[in-house]
Amino acid sequence: MKDTATLQQKANLLRKWSMISTTEAGSGHPTSCLSAADITAVLFDRYFTYDIDQPLNIYNDRFILSKGHAAPLLYALFGMCGAYPLEELKTLRKFNSRFEGHPVPRFEFADAATGSLGQGLSVGAGIALASKREKINNHIYVLCGDGELAEGQVWEAANFASFHKLDNLVAILDINRLAQSGETMFGHHVDEYANRFRAFGFDVFVIDGHNLEEIDNTLSLANRNSNGKPVAIVASTFKGKGISFLEDKDGWHGKPLKKEDLKKALKELGNVSDQLSFDIRKPAKSKISKASRINISSPMHFEKEKEYATREVFGEVLAGIGKNAALIYALDADVKNSTFTENFMEASPQRFVECYIAEQNMVSAAVGLSRIGKIPVVATFGAFLTRAADQVRMARVSEANIKFAGSHVGVSIGEDGPSQMALEDIALFGAVPGTVILQPADAVSTEKLVPAMLNHRGFVYIRTLRPKTPVLYGAEEKFTIGGSKILKSSSDDVLTIAASGITVFEALAAAEKLRKEKINIRVVDCYCINPVDKKTLLQCTKETRQPIVVSVEDHFMHGGLGDFIAAALAGEQCTVHKMAVAKISQSGTKDQLLNEAGIDASAIITMVKTLIR
Amino acid sequence: MKDTATLQQKANLLRKWSMISTTEAGSGHPTSCLSAADITAVLFDRYFTYDIDQPLNIYNDRFILSKGHAAPLLYALFGMCGAYPLEELKTLRKFNSRFEGHPVPRFEFADAATGSLGQGLSVGAGIALASKREKINNHIYVLCGDGELAEGQVWEAANFASFHKLDNLVAILDINRLAQSGETMFGHHVDEYANRFRAFGFDVFVIDGHNLEEIDNTLSLANRNSNGKPVAIVASTFKGKGISFLEDKDGWHGKPLKKEDLKKALKELGNVSDQLSFDIRKPAKSKISKASRINISSPMHFEKEKEYATREVFGEVLAGIGKNAALIYALDADVKNSTFTENFMEASPQRFVECYIAEQNMVSAAVGLSRIGKIPVVATFGAFLTRAADQVRMARVSEANIKFAGSHVGVSIGEDGPSQMALEDIALFGAVPGTVILQPADAVSTEKLVPAMLNHRGFVYIRTLRPKTPVLYGAEEKFTIGGSKILKSSSDDVLTIAASGITVFEALAAAEKLRKEKINIRVVDCYCINPVDKKTLLQCTKETRQPIVVSVEDHFMHGGLGDFIAAALAGEQCTVHKMAVAKISQSGTKDQLLNEAGIDASAIITMVKTLIR
């Protein structure tokens, strides 16, 4: 190996700036950077192929820093690629700096926001899968810490990678022994990791993570790998490596060096020139994926007298659109015959991804797909999307363009019982800033809202129903994000019922019964839960006898449609009453459970009679 | 082996009722029961030690059905133990039946609600850990499906079990090849599972799951195991085993037999007597854990002029109480030096559980601990509790008595950036029915609320702060669930600011500045977010010049304190305005980020001036 000395200097330059920047910031994780400086120096110096002027070029290699707290290392790496002067790292962790405490999209070379641990391998696997399927010959490198290998998601990702034969994926495991609050589960017993990754179908190399020659040889092998197996490089390292008083020492996690210690440390590193750089190669080809507007090619026909499950219509529409929209990927977690993404699978198998029962990996893999311009549609039971709540949170921080489809929402699923009911999903997605939440009640609105969802840039969550429901709308009706539909109104409505999904039909039934008692109520279908249609609802409060909106939803009481409506109408001359599910449900028929939950027609009638003066 | 024929008949009786009950219900998963009938028949007939009159006896063996959709099998098993007539299984999945679609606490022999997959091994590991630590010689059996082994949580649990040397834990893996929507990742390649569990530190037995003799021999070995390794029995089985037209056939997941098919199936089984039973042994000893009231032994002393981090006070109080409260277990995910559960670890190491960075397993293990009467306190960063949202959901369905402690909430954490900020945690816990949510702002209120939390039966979530805050209260103040404190009031307040945690100090600072401009505002410390103190807030609206409550919180806009207040005051003559975090935050100082989020004193002043007429 030529030039080992220079390469060591480059590694030390990474060390130098990891320490300077964190000392300058007064916080951060310098020692977590130091353990990985050697291996990343070799990677960037010899193997990493990337166009720093085009981070989105789909032919780029990818480097995902799963151990996000080593962010200064990441910043130093791209600085040494010439993306910005290293001096700029002195703004680390300062307000409005692109160098945040953990990587976020503000730093344009980060493929995903990381910092919640154990997610990077999934992000990388998502990109690696697309590369494989689309015959792009790049490599996806993911740097993982050892502490984060305790996260189950890592093993979901490992299964996913080996099952899909992602031999373009290289997991670099920085086994530096020390986690935040003490030694990791396995310390320096690297075989524990090697055995696990081998059992999960990886090609495993165990190396000294500070031996540049060994690193180089291993990366060279990993790079030529084409046996269908993903690679895991288990690198035995030392936290704080290179600085005598930091190396392998307890109590240095997440601690910057004091100015004096920094001086001592830099002295130990010797004279490391800031002029050293990585002369990375650009990929031979260049392409950035851009989404074009999606339209339904052929409108569907729904018979007025028939009933349809919105989940089924969702699946059909998605499949139809997917055929001509090459950026759409559909991901499902072994419930494709319930969410009806199986239609998409049949129509566009090359863009369907079976993720098996591993929702966390599914969501983070979608983050990876989004990063390279795909439009991932992530589907499972709404209840099981909560399994990936942290991944959803981080996907939003990553500014990923993901469409979530949750089926089987609410107590209306019936006999399967509470474990399968999504009743907190609106709270979950609603808290995530800027998430559009849709819940079509019938076939027509579903047909129209699926393309609206796909064309919207950003997070969208669509709730679909298990049971079939009657057709409410004519084929000519328009549905938009932020809209609603008044389904029942008269000049003498006493108040307004704002319903969504299954409760729309309960509200309509209540209206019908009340009408016979000469009580008219207005019924609004809030097919868009967020942003909720404030304008229409406010107008209703002005046109009804009492300025009252009663929200009725198949969701728990807190965090649902009712809270969105209350927030939208806050400060207006009106009152919002919430009807929602207040306790854990059970098994039973749809009607029994809607009744028990107090959100059926009879409960609405009682509420209306209580409220009218 | 004696009596194989009778044993086979017992297995077939389990099959018979799994089919009858699901046909009667018109839904359910008979074929998933059939694959595990033989192995569970041997287990219950020969090994399972249990007092059916005392399901909570801590000396009982445990049988956890992780593959919850095989619930009819579970119900048939305990029916054959004499807990109820098998005939009662005909109420399966019917409203108010204890035999729900998936096991819930209504079925008193279920140690946890299951049905969201991949959680049972963690529940079992939690119980097994307590048994080990408390020298109880029982066995914990967990029946897992093969599909659910794709869930990362299973591998978190596997690491946990081997790390903690739980050789009293027996995972029985029902490898029946077929999942819901097709074949599993590995089909009948049982070695894929065996290799994984072996790598994760288990003693592994690969067997024919329908060979009674092999099952018996293996369970016998597993039962005598004392080498410190948990056991995995990888049982190759057939879905639908025993019925020719179901066995290993596609398309039979989650499908009951039609009446005619049932007839054919029962004919194939032959004449199986309903009189067959399991004559299970009772454990030699009996004890049911019961919590007694917890009091602080020695009050802490806080100096008025000093500042304290509520997370630090939480840790100290918990440690102090823990010493004399033998039912309290503290669990942490490698952040014990940030959540300060390390104090508990030092004081009561035998009841501290290091879960490493695996939050999902941590929460489900706590469900197990709760089931045997412990009071588990689960701590990590609030942001990372979202990692276990589905486990929290299921823990609630399980009616577990868990105390959750989330530190580092809100943008006030500063430089670490958005990945570490809990900003959707109130939405998450708030949606879960009946969850008490506490957020003390200072040391004294923390000291008082920790025992209140521990004494409350049910879910409690306490939010603690990273930064230190001034002492607000005297040692004599009382704090109760459902309470609040008026911190600032006059006879001429224009409106009320309802704050919580860090924003209390922003509200006080705003009040101070406004006072100089002769504008008085009332400031309420909503230390209890749910249930929120409606009475006090309502009273405030009546006493202030304008009936306005402005909520200010370090949480995203939707699903937080503001929505709880709006819901509490709905229909009253007042208005609620929400101030909260509306977009993804970044790195910066606490003050910069509170300012950017629009929840600092200056933002409150602007809001007040906008609202007053």
mmCIF file of N, CA, C and O in Angstrom, chain B residues 511-543:
data_model
loop_
_atom_site.group_PDB
_atom_site.id
_atom_site.type_symbol
_atom_site.label_atom_id
_atom_site.label_comp_id
_atom_site.label_asym_id
_atom_site.label_seq_id
_atom_site.Cartn_x
_atom_site.Cartn_y
_atom_site.Cartn_z
ATOM 1 N N ALA B 511 -44.605 37.746 32.167
ATOM 2 C CA ALA B 511 -45.467 38.431 33.137
ATOM 3 C C ALA B 511 -44.713 39.588 33.792
ATOM 4 O O ALA B 511 -45.267 40.693 33.979
ATOM 5 N N GLU B 512 -43.485 39.322 34.109
ATOM 6 C CA GLU B 512 -42.666 40.339 34.767
ATOM 7 C C GLU B 512 -42.490 41.563 33.861
ATOM 8 O O GLU B 512 -42.664 42.709 34.293
ATOM 9 N N LYS B 513 -42.201 41.307 32.596
ATOM 10 C CA LYS B 513 -42.004 42.424 31.660
ATOM 11 C C LYS B 513 -43.319 43.164 31.405
ATOM 12 O O LYS B 513 -43.336 44.392 31.324
ATOM 13 N N LEU B 514 -44.385 42.413 31.264
ATOM 14 C CA LEU B 514 -45.685 43.037 31.003
ATOM 15 C C LEU B 514 -46.145 43.877 32.195
ATOM 16 O O LEU B 514 -46.781 44.928 32.031
ATOM 17 N N ARG B 515 -45.808 43.398 33.381
ATOM 18 C CA ARG B 515 -46.205 44.113 34.588
ATOM 19 C C ARG B 515 -45.636 45.535 34.577
ATOM 20 O O ARG B 515 -46.293 46.502 34.982
ATOM 21 N N LYS B 516 -44.416 45.628 34.051
ATOM 22 C CA LYS B 516 -43.789 46.953 33.970
ATOM 23 C C LYS B 516 -44.521 47.859 32.996
ATOM 24 O O LYS B 516 -44.418 49.077 33.061
ATOM 25 N N GLU B 517 -45.261 47.229 32.066
ATOM 26 C CA GLU B 517 -46.082 48.015 31.133
ATOM 27 C C GLU B 517 -47.522 48.087 31.647
ATOM 28 O O GLU B 517 -48.455 48.378 30.900
ATOM 29 N N LYS B 518 -47.687 47.721 32.914
ATOM 30 C CA LYS B 518 -48.996 47.749 33.581
ATOM 31 C C LYS B 518 -50.014 46.785 32.952
ATOM 32 O O LYS B 518 -51.225 47.032 32.939
ATOM 33 N N ILE B 519 -49.494 45.717 32.406
ATOM 34 C CA ILE B 519 -50.387 44.642 31.949
ATOM 35 C C ILE B 519 -50.154 43.439 32.849
ATOM 36 O O ILE B 519 -49.034 42.939 32.932
ATOM 37 N N ASN B 520 -51.194 43.021 33.538
ATOM 38 C CA ASN B 520 -51.056 41.839 34.398
ATOM 39 C C ASN B 520 -51.597 40.605 33.708
ATOM 40 O O ASN B 520 -52.687 40.639 33.124
ATOM 41 N N ILE B 521 -50.831 39.560 33.775
ATOM 42 C CA ILE B 521 -51.349 38.273 33.265
ATOM 43 C C ILE B 521 -51.272 37.236 34.373
ATOM 44 O O ILE B 521 -50.458 37.337 35.285
ATOM 45 N N ARG B 522 -52.159 36.269 34.256
ATOM 46 C CA ARG B 522 -52.125 35.175 35.222
ATOM 47 C C ARG B 522 -51.269 34.054 34.645
ATOM 48 O O ARG B 522 -51.311 33.796 33.442
ATOM 49 N N VAL B 523 -50.500 33.433 35.475
ATOM 50 C CA VAL B 523 -49.655 32.328 35.010
ATOM 51 C C VAL B 523 -49.976 31.065 35.809
ATOM 52 O O VAL B 523 -49.924 31.069 37.034
ATOM 53 N N VAL B 524 -50.340 30.029 35.080
ATOM 54 C CA VAL B 524 -50.645 28.741 35.723
ATOM 55 C C VAL B 524 -49.611 27.702 35.303
ATOM 56 O O VAL B 524 -49.307 27.565 34.117
ATOM 57 N N ASP B 525 -49.078 27.007 36.270
ATOM 58 C CA ASP B 525 -48.162 25.893 36.009
ATOM 59 C C ASP B 525 -48.984 24.619 35.885
ATOM 60 O O ASP B 525 -49.433 24.059 36.885
ATOM 61 N N CYS B 526 -49.184 24.177 34.657
ATOM 62 C CA CYS B 526 -49.933 22.934 34.432
ATOM 63 C C CYS B 526 -48.963 21.770 34.552
ATOM 64 O O CYS B 526 -48.578 21.167 33.550
ATOM 65 N N TYR B 527 -48.599 21.452 35.772
ATOM 66 C CA TYR B 527 -47.650 20.346 35.965
ATOM 67 C C TYR B 527 -48.292 19.006 35.663
ATOM 68 O O TYR B 527 -47.616 18.027 35.411
ATOM 69 N N CYS B 528 -49.622 18.986 35.698
ATOM 70 C CA CYS B 528 -50.334 17.785 35.262
ATOM 71 C C CYS B 528 -51.021 18.094 33.939
ATOM 72 O O CYS B 528 -51.964 18.895 33.889
ATOM 73 N N ILE B 529 -50.547 17.481 32.890
ATOM 74 C CA ILE B 529 -51.046 17.777 31.540
ATOM 75 C C ILE B 529 -52.311 16.976 31.252
ATOM 76 O O ILE B 529 -53.215 17.438 30.576
ATOM 77 N N ASN B 530 -52.353 15.767 31.787
ATOM 78 C CA ASN B 530 -53.563 14.958 31.663
ATOM 79 C C ASN B 530 -53.736 14.107 32.908
ATOM 80 O O ASN B 530 -52.818 13.377 33.254
ATOM 81 N N PRO B 531 -54.864 14.204 33.623
ATOM 82 C CA PRO B 531 -55.967 15.129 33.352
ATOM 83 C C PRO B 531 -55.568 16.551 33.710
ATOM 84 O O PRO B 531 -54.984 16.785 34.766
ATOM 85 N N VAL B 532 -55.933 17.472 32.829
ATOM 86 C CA VAL B 532 -55.580 18.868 33.055
ATOM 87 C C VAL B 532 -56.544 19.463 34.087
ATOM 88 O O VAL B 532 -57.679 18.978 34.227
ATOM 89 N N ASP B 533 -56.094 20.454 34.804
ATOM 90 C CA ASP B 533 -56.871 21.017 35.914
ATOM 91 C C ASP B 533 -57.949 21.966 35.383
ATOM 92 O O ASP B 533 -57.813 23.186 35.414
ATOM 93 N N LYS B 534 -59.022 21.385 34.920
ATOM 94 C CA LYS B 534 -60.113 22.163 34.329
ATOM 95 C C LYS B 534 -60.665 23.186 35.308
ATOM 96 O O LYS B 534 -60.917 24.341 34.943
ATOM 97 N N LYS B 535 -60.844 22.744 36.541
ATOM 98 C CA LYS B 535 -61.489 23.602 37.534
ATOM 99 C C LYS B 535 -60.726 24.924 37.695
ATOM 100 O O LYS B 535 -61.315 26.008 37.635
ATOM 101 N N THR B 536 -59.444 24.807 37.891
ATOM 102 C CA THR B 536 -58.630 26.016 38.086
ATOM 103 C C THR B 536 -58.623 26.899 36.843
ATOM 104 O O THR B 536 -58.785 28.120 36.924
ATOM 105 N N LEU B 537 -58.454 26.275 35.697
ATOM 106 C CA LEU B 537 -58.390 27.063 34.458
ATOM 107 C C LEU B 537 -59.717 27.759 34.185
ATOM 108 O O LEU B 537 -59.756 28.917 33.763
ATOM 109 N N LEU B 538 -60.804 27.047 34.446
ATOM 110 C CA LEU B 538 -62.120 27.634 34.228
ATOM 111 C C LEU B 538 -62.322 28.823 35.165
ATOM 112 O O LEU B 538 -62.820 29.886 34.759
ATOM 113 N N GLN B 539 -61.914 28.619 36.404
ATOM 114 C CA GLN B 539 -62.001 29.698 37.381
ATOM 115 C C GLN B 539 -61.216 30.917 36.888
ATOM 116 O O GLN B 539 -61.680 32.057 36.978
ATOM 117 N N CYS B 540 -60.045 30.659 36.343
ATOM 118 C CA CYS B 540 -59.207 31.754 35.818
ATOM 119 C C CYS B 540 -59.938 32.530 34.730
ATOM 120 O O CYS B 540 -59.909 33.766 34.701
ATOM 121 N N THR B 541 -60.607 31.806 33.829
ATOM 122 C CA THR B 541 -61.294 32.504 32.735
ATOM 123 C C THR B 541 -62.379 33.426 33.271
ATOM 124 O O THR B 541 -62.753 34.401 32.630
ATOM 125 N N LYS B 542 -62.886 33.070 34.449
ATOM 126 C CA LYS B 542 -63.942 33.904 35.033
ATOM 127 C C LYS B 542 -63.374 35.093 35.777
ATOM 128 O O LYS B 542 -64.061 36.082 36.006
ATOM 129 N N GLU B 543 -62.140 34.970 36.193
ATOM 130 C CA GLU B 543 -61.543 36.025 37.009
ATOM 131 C C GLU B 543 -60.692 37.002 36.205
ATOM 132 O O GLU B 543 -60.292 38.037 36.723
#
